[in-house]
Amino acid sequence: MDYLSLRERPRQFLALTSLRAAEFDDLLTDFAPAWERHHRYHTLEGTQRAFPAHRERANAVLAGSDIKLFFLLTYLKSNALQEHQAASFGISQARVSHLATALLGVLNQVLARRGLLPVRDGGELAQRLANHPEPVFAYDGVERGVPRNTDREAQAEEYSAKKKRTA
């Protein structure tokens, strides 16, 4: 994927990353230094480097923090097979695995510092929602069919005549 040409197509960029270019750039302001700091002292496998890396290798396929963030966001958004992501970016599947793991750790640190990580505890969620300035929230759910009762009289009571489903 060509990151620079996709930036020029806002709708496609949004579809691939879930972010507009300005939002991406804002996130990049925190992600880039965090990634460079992490990469300086750690390998992609997560082990501590014997000597700090002073800069990225000249032959890096995904050169630059912006391309790495784009790589990670497209990976997370599309939930692609690692082989597909590897083919899209011209790297090996093993490299996708190592990069995704390392980059996701850094992104989670950045999102935690910004207070943007998802809440995993119901009590904390209730507290955050109580303090939220806008009390109205949207819920995005999937409509599912409900199994009908086998008893004819019970069916008549439950039937609302809405959204008749054909088999």
Tab-separated table of N, CA and C in Angstrom:
chain	number	residue	atom	x	y	z
A	1	MET	N	0.844	-1.184	0.000
A	1	MET	CA	0.000	0.000	0.000
A	1	MET	C	0.880	1.234	0.000
A	2	ASP	N	0.439	2.215	-0.723
A	2	ASP	CA	1.189	3.451	-0.822
A	2	ASP	C	0.574	4.494	0.118
A	3	TYR	N	1.202	4.671	1.243
A	3	TYR	CA	0.692	5.563	2.291
A	3	TYR	C	0.496	6.982	1.779
A	4	LEU	N	1.461	7.525	1.066
A	4	LEU	CA	1.384	8.918	0.634
A	4	LEU	C	0.244	9.157	-0.355
A	5	SER	N	0.029	8.234	-1.288
A	5	SER	CA	-1.069	8.437	-2.236
A	5	SER	C	-2.423	8.241	-1.555
A	6	LEU	N	-2.496	7.355	-0.565
A	6	LEU	CA	-3.752	7.161	0.151
A	6	LEU	C	-4.110	8.369	1.014
A	7	ARG	N	-3.127	9.076	1.506
A	7	ARG	CA	-3.397	10.311	2.271
A	7	ARG	C	-4.114	11.337	1.419
A	8	GLU	N	-3.879	11.286	0.112
A	8	GLU	CA	-4.499	12.248	-0.805
A	8	GLU	C	-5.956	11.895	-1.112
A	9	ARG	N	-6.396	10.723	-0.710
A	9	ARG	CA	-7.781	10.283	-0.912
A	9	ARG	C	-8.437	10.125	0.453
A	10	PRO	N	-9.047	11.203	0.960
A	10	PRO	CA	-9.559	11.214	2.341
A	10	PRO	C	-10.554	10.096	2.662
A	11	ARG	N	-11.466	9.805	1.743
A	11	ARG	CA	-12.469	8.769	2.033
A	11	ARG	C	-11.817	7.395	2.157
A	12	GLN	N	-10.882	7.115	1.292
A	12	GLN	CA	-10.206	5.817	1.340
A	12	GLN	C	-9.304	5.727	2.568
A	13	PHE	N	-8.619	6.813	2.892
A	13	PHE	CA	-7.759	6.850	4.080
A	13	PHE	C	-8.594	6.594	5.338
A	14	LEU	N	-9.750	7.237	5.417
A	14	LEU	CA	-10.649	7.042	6.554
A	14	LEU	C	-11.154	5.599	6.607
A	15	ALA	N	-11.481	5.041	5.460
A	15	ALA	CA	-11.975	3.659	5.418
A	15	ALA	C	-10.905	2.664	5.853
A	16	LEU	N	-9.656	2.941	5.547
A	16	LEU	CA	-8.571	2.015	5.887
A	16	LEU	C	-8.077	2.147	7.321
A	17	THR	N	-8.150	3.351	7.892
A	17	THR	CA	-7.547	3.583	9.210
A	17	THR	C	-8.535	3.965	10.308
A	18	SER	N	-9.742	4.351	9.946
A	18	SER	CA	-10.753	4.882	10.873
A	18	SER	C	-10.412	6.285	11.359
A	19	LEU	N	-9.412	6.910	10.773
A	19	LEU	CA	-9.023	8.268	11.152
A	19	LEU	C	-8.946	9.162	9.926
A	20	ARG	N	-9.300	10.423	10.120
A	20	ARG	CA	-9.051	11.419	9.072
A	20	ARG	C	-7.567	11.783	9.136
A	21	ALA	N	-7.058	12.385	8.083
A	21	ALA	CA	-5.628	12.704	8.022
A	21	ALA	C	-5.213	13.604	9.189
A	22	ALA	N	-6.043	14.568	9.546
A	22	ALA	CA	-5.706	15.473	10.657
A	22	ALA	C	-5.669	14.709	11.986
A	23	GLU	N	-6.602	13.775	12.185
A	23	GLU	CA	-6.610	12.958	13.406
A	23	GLU	C	-5.398	12.034	13.441
A	24	PHE	N	-5.053	11.493	12.285
A	24	PHE	CA	-3.873	10.639	12.169
A	24	PHE	C	-2.623	11.433	12.553
A	25	ASP	N	-2.499	12.652	12.012
A	25	ASP	CA	-1.340	13.496	12.311
A	25	ASP	C	-1.266	13.846	13.790
A	26	ASP	N	-2.427	14.097	14.402
A	26	ASP	CA	-2.459	14.394	15.836
A	26	ASP	C	-1.970	13.202	16.650
A	27	LEU	N	-2.442	12.002	16.298
A	27	LEU	CA	-1.984	10.793	16.988
A	27	LEU	C	-0.497	10.561	16.737
A	28	LEU	N	-0.047	10.874	15.541
A	28	LEU	CA	1.357	10.677	15.182
A	28	LEU	C	2.296	11.550	16.015
A	29	THR	N	1.826	12.715	16.461
A	29	THR	CA	2.685	13.586	17.276
A	29	THR	C	3.124	12.915	18.576
A	30	ASP	N	2.288	12.037	19.115
A	30	ASP	CA	2.662	11.293	20.324
A	30	ASP	C	3.264	9.930	19.992
A	31	PHE	N	2.768	9.316	18.898
A	31	PHE	CA	3.224	7.980	18.549
A	31	PHE	C	4.673	7.974	18.076
A	32	ALA	N	5.051	8.933	17.245
A	32	ALA	CA	6.406	8.938	16.654
A	32	ALA	C	7.502	8.967	17.718
A	33	PRO	N	7.476	9.905	18.672
A	33	PRO	CA	8.541	9.879	19.684
A	33	PRO	C	8.491	8.636	20.576
A	34	ALA	N	7.277	8.137	20.849
A	34	ALA	CA	7.168	6.933	21.681
A	34	ALA	C	7.765	5.731	20.944
A	35	TRP	N	7.490	5.612	19.637
A	35	TRP	CA	8.046	4.504	18.864
A	35	TRP	C	9.563	4.626	18.767
A	36	GLU	N	10.061	5.828	18.486
A	36	GLU	CA	11.507	6.014	18.355
A	36	GLU	C	12.229	5.699	19.665
A	37	ARG	N	11.626	6.076	20.779
A	37	ARG	CA	12.204	5.767	22.088
A	37	ARG	C	12.203	4.252	22.325
A	38	HIS	N	11.099	3.606	21.993
A	38	HIS	CA	11.010	2.152	22.166
A	38	HIS	C	12.017	1.440	21.262
A	39	HIS	N	12.059	1.834	19.995
A	39	HIS	CA	12.939	1.180	19.014
A	39	HIS	C	14.414	1.394	19.351
A	40	ARG	N	14.711	2.496	19.969
A	40	ARG	CA	16.111	2.783	20.313
A	40	ARG	C	16.661	1.742	21.293
A	41	TYR	N	15.837	1.292	22.209
A	41	TYR	CA	16.319	0.402	23.267
A	41	TYR	C	15.817	-1.041	23.173
A	42	HIS	N	14.904	-1.324	22.230
A	42	HIS	CA	14.339	-2.670	22.103
A	42	HIS	C	14.335	-3.133	20.656
A	43	THR	N	14.481	-4.444	20.482
A	43	THR	CA	14.363	-5.030	19.152
A	43	THR	C	12.880	-5.261	18.863
A	44	LEU	N	12.562	-5.669	17.635
A	44	LEU	CA	11.174	-5.971	17.299
A	44	LEU	C	10.634	-7.144	18.102
A	45	GLU	N	11.514	-8.040	18.492
A	45	GLU	CA	11.093	-9.188	19.289
A	45	GLU	C	10.839	-8.797	20.742
A	46	GLY	N	11.205	-7.578	21.130
A	46	GLY	CA	10.946	-7.093	22.475
A	46	GLY	C	12.109	-7.226	23.432
A	47	THR	N	13.236	-7.762	22.963
A	47	THR	CA	14.394	-7.897	23.845
A	47	THR	C	15.163	-6.584	23.908
A	48	GLN	N	15.856	-6.403	25.005
A	48	GLN	CA	16.654	-5.190	25.207
A	48	GLN	C	17.872	-5.223	24.285
A	49	ARG	N	18.143	-4.113	23.642
A	49	ARG	CA	19.310	-4.024	22.766
A	49	ARG	C	20.586	-3.922	23.607
A	50	ALA	N	21.670	-4.521	23.113
A	50	ALA	CA	22.959	-4.402	23.790
A	50	ALA	C	23.474	-2.971	23.686
A	51	PHE	N	23.251	-2.360	22.522
A	51	PHE	CA	23.653	-0.967	22.298
A	51	PHE	C	22.465	-0.231	21.690
A	52	PRO	N	22.198	0.987	22.122
A	52	PRO	CA	21.053	1.719	21.579
A	52	PRO	C	21.177	1.933	20.064
A	53	ALA	N	20.049	1.822	19.385
A	53	ALA	CA	20.007	2.119	17.950
A	53	ALA	C	19.794	3.623	17.806
A	54	HIS	N	20.676	4.277	17.081
A	54	HIS	CA	20.589	5.733	16.981
A	54	HIS	C	19.649	6.191	15.891
A	55	ARG	N	19.393	5.335	14.897
A	55	ARG	CA	18.440	5.684	13.851
A	55	ARG	C	17.958	4.408	13.176
A	56	GLU	N	16.928	4.572	12.400
A	56	GLU	CA	16.370	3.451	11.656
A	56	GLU	C	17.310	3.058	10.522
A	57	ARG	N	17.292	1.789	10.175
A	57	ARG	CA	18.151	1.330	9.085
A	57	ARG	C	17.748	1.984	7.769
A	58	ALA	N	18.699	2.232	6.923
A	58	ALA	CA	18.438	2.886	5.644
A	58	ALA	C	17.602	2.019	4.714
A	59	ASN	N	17.693	0.701	4.847
A	59	ASN	CA	16.965	-0.201	3.959
A	59	ASN	C	15.636	-0.679	4.554
A	60	ALA	N	15.113	-0.005	5.558
A	60	ALA	CA	13.860	-0.404	6.194
A	60	ALA	C	12.713	-0.317	5.190
A	61	VAL	N	11.917	-1.374	5.101
A	61	VAL	CA	10.793	-1.394	4.168
A	61	VAL	C	9.706	-0.423	4.633
A	62	LEU	N	9.419	-0.423	5.912
A	62	LEU	CA	8.446	0.503	6.482
A	62	LEU	C	9.207	1.626	7.181
A	63	ALA	N	9.760	2.516	6.387
A	63	ALA	CA	10.601	3.582	6.928
A	63	ALA	C	9.744	4.742	7.417
A	64	GLY	N	9.942	5.119	8.645
A	64	GLY	CA	9.248	6.261	9.212
A	64	GLY	C	8.120	5.844	10.137
A	65	SER	N	7.923	6.632	11.177
A	65	SER	CA	6.875	6.347	12.153
A	65	SER	C	5.491	6.493	11.546
A	66	ASP	N	5.336	7.403	10.587
A	66	ASP	CA	4.031	7.597	9.966
A	66	ASP	C	3.586	6.349	9.203
A	67	ILE	N	4.490	5.722	8.485
A	67	ILE	CA	4.149	4.517	7.738
A	67	ILE	C	3.886	3.356	8.697
A	68	LYS	N	4.633	3.303	9.776
A	68	LYS	CA	4.408	2.235	10.760
A	68	LYS	C	3.037	2.380	11.429
A	69	LEU	N	2.662	3.602	11.756
A	69	LEU	CA	1.343	3.824	12.354
A	69	LEU	C	0.251	3.494	11.342
A	70	PHE	N	0.432	3.874	10.095
A	70	PHE	CA	-0.522	3.534	9.038
A	70	PHE	C	-0.636	2.017	8.897
A	71	PHE	N	0.490	1.331	8.894
A	71	PHE	CA	0.526	-0.130	8.823
A	71	PHE	C	-0.298	-0.742	9.950
A	72	LEU	N	-0.076	-0.273	11.173
A	72	LEU	CA	-0.765	-0.838	12.336
A	72	LEU	C	-2.261	-0.545	12.293
A	73	LEU	N	-2.637	0.674	11.949
A	73	LEU	CA	-4.058	1.021	11.934
A	73	LEU	C	-4.815	0.250	10.853
A	74	THR	N	-4.193	0.055	9.688
A	74	THR	CA	-4.860	-0.732	8.648
A	74	THR	C	-4.966	-2.194	9.080
A	75	TYR	N	-3.964	-2.676	9.768
A	75	TYR	CA	-3.983	-4.055	10.276
A	75	TYR	C	-5.108	-4.236	11.294
A	76	LEU	N	-5.236	-3.295	12.207
A	76	LEU	CA	-6.266	-3.381	13.238
A	76	LEU	C	-7.662	-3.180	12.661
A	77	LYS	N	-7.799	-2.261	11.725
A	77	LYS	CA	-9.113	-1.959	11.152
A	77	LYS	C	-9.634	-3.118	10.313
A	78	SER	N	-8.791	-3.674	9.461
A	78	SER	CA	-9.267	-4.696	8.529
A	78	SER	C	-9.232	-6.102	9.116
A	79	ASN	N	-8.530	-6.273	10.225
A	79	ASN	CA	-8.378	-7.593	10.834
A	79	ASN	C	-7.906	-8.598	9.781
A	80	ALA	N	-6.943	-8.161	8.981
A	80	ALA	CA	-6.459	-8.964	7.867
A	80	ALA	C	-5.611	-10.138	8.342
A	81	LEU	N	-5.561	-11.150	7.506
A	81	LEU	CA	-4.609	-12.219	7.764
A	81	LEU	C	-3.220	-11.615	7.679
A	82	GLN	N	-2.306	-12.122	8.460
A	82	GLN	CA	-0.957	-11.576	8.428
A	82	GLN	C	-0.322	-11.759	7.056
A	83	GLU	N	-0.671	-12.821	6.357
A	83	GLU	CA	-0.143	-13.021	5.006
A	83	GLU	C	-0.645	-11.928	4.060
A	84	HIS	N	-1.912	-11.535	4.229
A	84	HIS	CA	-2.469	-10.462	3.391
A	84	HIS	C	-1.781	-9.137	3.699
A	85	GLN	N	-1.597	-8.859	4.969
A	85	GLN	CA	-0.920	-7.618	5.374
A	85	GLN	C	0.520	-7.623	4.862
A	86	ALA	N	1.172	-8.773	4.910
A	86	ALA	CA	2.544	-8.894	4.418
A	86	ALA	C	2.597	-8.609	2.921
A	87	ALA	N	1.661	-9.159	2.166
A	87	ALA	CA	1.634	-8.929	0.721
A	87	ALA	C	1.318	-7.465	0.406
A	88	SER	N	0.476	-6.840	1.196
A	88	SER	CA	0.100	-5.444	0.962
A	88	SER	C	1.256	-4.479	1.197
A	89	PHE	N	2.148	-4.838	2.113
A	89	PHE	CA	3.240	-3.931	2.470
A	89	PHE	C	4.610	-4.439	2.027
A	90	GLY	N	4.659	-5.575	1.370
A	90	GLY	CA	5.923	-6.083	0.836
A	90	GLY	C	6.902	-6.575	1.887
A	91	ILE	N	6.371	-7.226	2.932
A	91	ILE	CA	7.230	-7.775	3.979
A	91	ILE	C	6.798	-9.217	4.239
A	92	SER	N	7.506	-9.919	5.094
A	92	SER	CA	7.171	-11.306	5.401
A	92	SER	C	6.093	-11.375	6.480
A	93	GLN	N	5.445	-12.520	6.561
A	93	GLN	CA	4.424	-12.722	7.588
A	93	GLN	C	5.027	-12.649	8.985
A	94	ALA	N	6.214	-13.195	9.152
A	94	ALA	CA	6.875	-13.141	10.465
A	94	ALA	C	7.151	-11.699	10.867
A	95	ARG	N	7.532	-10.886	9.894
A	95	ARG	CA	7.808	-9.469	10.169
A	95	ARG	C	6.519	-8.751	10.573
A	96	VAL	N	5.409	-9.099	9.911
A	96	VAL	CA	4.112	-8.504	10.273
A	96	VAL	C	3.807	-8.824	11.732
A	97	SER	N	4.012	-10.064	12.120
A	97	SER	CA	3.730	-10.482	13.487
A	97	SER	C	4.573	-9.694	14.493
A	98	HIS	N	5.873	-9.598	14.239
A	98	HIS	CA	6.758	-8.868	15.155
A	98	HIS	C	6.418	-7.375	15.190
A	99	LEU	N	6.196	-6.789	14.012
A	99	LEU	CA	5.873	-5.363	13.948
A	99	LEU	C	4.550	-5.056	14.649
A	100	ALA	N	3.536	-5.852	14.360
A	100	ALA	CA	2.223	-5.597	14.951
A	100	ALA	C	2.288	-5.669	16.474
A	101	THR	N	3.004	-6.635	16.991
A	101	THR	CA	3.127	-6.788	18.441
A	101	THR	C	3.841	-5.582	19.059
A	102	ALA	N	4.975	-5.210	18.475
A	102	ALA	CA	5.749	-4.088	19.014
A	102	ALA	C	5.002	-2.766	18.872
A	103	LEU	N	4.431	-2.523	17.694
A	103	LEU	CA	3.731	-1.258	17.449
A	103	LEU	C	2.475	-1.139	18.303
A	104	LEU	N	1.768	-2.248	18.496
A	104	LEU	CA	0.554	-2.207	19.306
A	104	LEU	C	0.868	-1.868	20.757
A	105	GLY	N	1.977	-2.380	21.272
A	105	GLY	CA	2.382	-2.025	22.634
A	105	GLY	C	2.631	-0.539	22.778
A	106	VAL	N	3.297	0.050	21.794
A	106	VAL	CA	3.578	1.489	21.836
A	106	VAL	C	2.287	2.284	21.677
A	107	LEU	N	1.420	1.870	20.743
A	107	LEU	CA	0.151	2.576	20.548
A	107	LEU	C	-0.702	2.526	21.815
A	108	ASN	N	-0.736	1.393	22.485
A	108	ASN	CA	-1.498	1.295	23.739
A	108	ASN	C	-0.953	2.242	24.800
A	109	GLN	N	0.366	2.397	24.869
A	109	GLN	CA	0.954	3.348	25.817
A	109	GLN	C	0.531	4.773	25.487
A	110	VAL	N	0.545	5.118	24.212
A	110	VAL	CA	0.148	6.469	23.775
A	110	VAL	C	-1.324	6.707	24.088
A	111	LEU	N	-2.170	5.745	23.778
A	111	LEU	CA	-3.597	5.900	24.042
A	111	LEU	C	-3.876	5.970	25.541
A	112	ALA	N	-3.120	5.232	26.341
A	112	ALA	CA	-3.288	5.290	27.797
A	112	ALA	C	-2.924	6.676	28.320
A	113	ARG	N	-1.822	7.241	27.823
A	113	ARG	CA	-1.437	8.597	28.250
A	113	ARG	C	-2.493	9.628	27.861
A	114	ARG	N	-3.167	9.400	26.748
A	114	ARG	CA	-4.214	10.321	26.304
A	114	ARG	C	-5.562	10.024	26.956
A	115	GLY	N	-5.650	8.946	27.716
A	115	GLY	CA	-6.909	8.568	28.349
A	115	GLY	C	-7.931	8.026	27.361
A	116	LEU	N	-7.459	7.354	26.316
A	116	LEU	CA	-8.345	6.884	25.256
A	116	LEU	C	-8.475	5.364	25.175
A	117	LEU	N	-7.931	4.656	26.139
A	117	LEU	CA	-8.080	3.202	26.119
A	117	LEU	C	-9.502	2.830	26.512
A	118	PRO	N	-10.022	1.728	25.964
A	118	PRO	CA	-11.370	1.304	26.357
A	118	PRO	C	-11.426	0.948	27.841
A	119	VAL	N	-12.560	1.204	28.435
A	119	VAL	CA	-12.771	0.874	29.843
A	119	VAL	C	-13.192	-0.587	29.916
A	120	ARG	N	-12.544	-1.358	30.770
A	120	ARG	CA	-12.828	-2.786	30.886
A	120	ARG	C	-13.643	-3.135	32.132
A	121	ASP	N	-13.865	-2.168	32.996
A	121	ASP	CA	-14.570	-2.403	34.253
A	121	ASP	C	-15.911	-1.661	34.225
A	122	GLY	N	-16.992	-2.361	34.557
A	122	GLY	CA	-18.324	-1.765	34.528
A	122	GLY	C	-18.478	-0.590	35.483
A	123	GLY	N	-17.891	-0.667	36.659
A	123	GLY	CA	-17.976	0.426	37.623
A	123	GLY	C	-17.276	1.680	37.127
A	124	GLU	N	-16.102	1.492	36.535
A	124	GLU	CA	-15.372	2.636	35.988
A	124	GLU	C	-16.122	3.239	34.804
A	125	LEU	N	-16.746	2.395	33.992
A	125	LEU	CA	-17.534	2.892	32.865
A	125	LEU	C	-18.707	3.726	33.360
A	126	ALA	N	-19.405	3.246	34.380
A	126	ALA	CA	-20.532	3.997	34.936
A	126	ALA	C	-20.076	5.356	35.466
A	127	GLN	N	-18.925	5.383	36.119
A	127	GLN	CA	-18.391	6.641	36.645
A	127	GLN	C	-18.053	7.607	35.514
A	128	ARG	N	-17.412	7.095	34.456
A	128	ARG	CA	-17.069	7.965	33.324
A	128	ARG	C	-18.309	8.492	32.615
A	129	LEU	N	-19.309	7.633	32.461
A	129	LEU	CA	-20.535	8.074	31.792
A	129	LEU	C	-21.289	9.096	32.625
A	130	ALA	N	-21.253	8.948	33.949
A	130	ALA	CA	-21.923	9.914	34.829
A	130	ALA	C	-21.282	11.287	34.735
A	131	ASN	N	-19.976	11.323	34.509
A	131	ASN	CA	-19.259	12.595	34.426
A	131	ASN	C	-19.171	13.152	33.008
A	132	HIS	N	-19.735	12.445	32.045
A	132	HIS	CA	-19.635	12.868	30.646
A	132	HIS	C	-20.520	14.085	30.393
A	133	PRO	N	-20.024	15.071	29.634
A	133	PRO	CA	-20.804	16.298	29.417
A	133	PRO	C	-22.085	16.082	28.607
A	134	GLU	N	-22.119	15.102	27.712
A	134	GLU	CA	-23.313	14.822	26.927
A	134	GLU	C	-23.916	13.485	27.368
A	135	PRO	N	-25.113	13.508	27.931
A	135	PRO	CA	-25.681	12.269	28.468
A	135	PRO	C	-26.272	11.327	27.418
A	136	VAL	N	-26.264	11.696	26.143
A	136	VAL	CA	-26.848	10.859	25.097
A	136	VAL	C	-25.725	10.142	24.350
A	137	PHE	N	-25.853	8.818	24.241
A	137	PHE	CA	-24.850	8.016	23.554
A	137	PHE	C	-25.527	7.166	22.490
A	138	ALA	N	-24.816	6.907	21.429
A	138	ALA	CA	-25.323	6.044	20.366
A	138	ALA	C	-24.906	4.608	20.655
A	139	TYR	N	-25.774	3.693	20.321
A	139	TYR	CA	-25.471	2.279	20.486
A	139	TYR	C	-25.575	1.634	19.119
A	140	ASP	N	-24.511	1.005	18.697
A	140	ASP	CA	-24.493	0.347	17.398
A	140	ASP	C	-24.611	-1.144	17.631
A	141	GLY	N	-25.750	-1.706	17.284
A	141	GLY	CA	-25.980	-3.123	17.516
A	141	GLY	C	-26.440	-3.814	16.240
A	142	VAL	N	-26.508	-5.104	16.292
A	142	VAL	CA	-26.933	-5.905	15.154
A	142	VAL	C	-28.293	-6.499	15.475
A	143	GLU	N	-29.224	-6.342	14.536
A	143	GLU	CA	-30.544	-6.915	14.737
A	143	GLU	C	-30.497	-8.405	14.423
A	144	ARG	N	-31.013	-9.200	15.307
A	144	ARG	CA	-31.010	-10.647	15.118
A	144	ARG	C	-32.442	-11.164	15.116
A	145	GLY	N	-32.657	-12.212	14.365
A	145	GLY	CA	-33.969	-12.847	14.355
A	145	GLY	C	-34.236	-13.527	15.678
A	146	VAL	N	-35.484	-13.542	16.108
A	146	VAL	CA	-35.880	-14.173	17.358
A	146	VAL	C	-36.631	-15.452	17.005
A	147	PRO	N	-36.274	-16.584	17.609
A	147	PRO	CA	-37.000	-17.821	17.292
A	147	PRO	C	-38.474	-17.697	17.688
A	148	ARG	N	-39.332	-18.126	16.785
A	148	ARG	CA	-40.773	-18.049	17.052
A	148	ARG	C	-41.219	-19.189	17.955
A	149	ASN	N	-42.223	-18.915	18.724
A	149	ASN	CA	-42.824	-19.912	19.598
A	149	ASN	C	-43.547	-20.946	18.730
A	150	THR	N	-43.505	-22.207	19.100
A	150	THR	CA	-44.134	-23.259	18.298
A	150	THR	C	-45.635	-23.349	18.537
A	151	ASP	N	-46.111	-22.826	19.629
A	151	ASP	CA	-47.542	-22.844	19.943
A	151	ASP	C	-48.249	-21.738	19.146
A	152	ARG	N	-49.307	-22.102	18.354
A	152	ARG	CA	-50.003	-21.148	17.488
A	152	ARG	C	-50.617	-19.992	18.273
A	153	GLU	N	-51.247	-20.260	19.402
A	153	GLU	CA	-51.894	-19.198	20.178
A	153	GLU	C	-50.851	-18.236	20.747
A	154	ALA	N	-49.741	-18.774	21.206
A	154	ALA	CA	-48.666	-17.926	21.730
A	154	ALA	C	-48.054	-17.095	20.604
A	155	GLN	N	-47.976	-17.655	19.399
A	155	GLN	CA	-47.464	-16.900	18.247
A	155	GLN	C	-48.348	-15.693	17.965
A	156	ALA	N	-49.634	-15.886	18.026
A	156	ALA	CA	-50.566	-14.790	17.741
A	156	ALA	C	-50.391	-13.650	18.742
A	157	GLU	N	-50.141	-13.985	19.990
A	157	GLU	CA	-49.938	-12.957	21.020
A	157	GLU	C	-48.617	-12.214	20.818
A	158	GLU	N	-47.591	-12.929	20.396
A	158	GLU	CA	-46.259	-12.336	20.257
A	158	GLU	C	-46.054	-11.617	18.931
A	159	TYR	N	-46.827	-11.943	17.914
A	159	TYR	CA	-46.596	-11.424	16.570
A	159	TYR	C	-46.922	-9.941	16.499
A	160	SER	N	-45.996	-9.155	16.003
A	160	SER	CA	-46.204	-7.709	15.917
A	160	SER	C	-46.424	-7.236	14.489
A	161	ALA	N	-46.288	-8.111	13.495
A	161	ALA	CA	-46.464	-7.792	12.074
A	161	ALA	C	-45.361	-6.882	11.545
A	162	LYS	N	-44.263	-6.792	12.258
A	162	LYS	CA	-43.131	-5.978	11.786
A	162	LYS	C	-42.053	-6.854	11.198
A	163	LYS	N	-41.451	-6.351	10.161
A	163	LYS	CA	-40.290	-6.993	9.536
A	163	LYS	C	-40.489	-8.478	9.332
A	164	LYS	N	-41.462	-8.797	8.529
A	164	LYS	CA	-41.764	-10.197	8.233
A	164	LYS	C	-40.579	-10.824	7.540
A	165	ARG	N	-40.115	-11.921	8.040
A	165	ARG	CA	-38.918	-12.559	7.506
A	165	ARG	C	-39.317	-13.734	6.617
A	166	THR	N	-38.718	-13.807	5.426
A	166	THR	CA	-38.998	-14.922	4.534
A	166	THR	C	-37.857	-15.919	4.621
A	167	ALA	N	-38.209	-17.194	4.432
A	167	ALA	CA	-37.189	-18.224	4.568
A	167	ALA	C	-36.576	-18.614	3.281
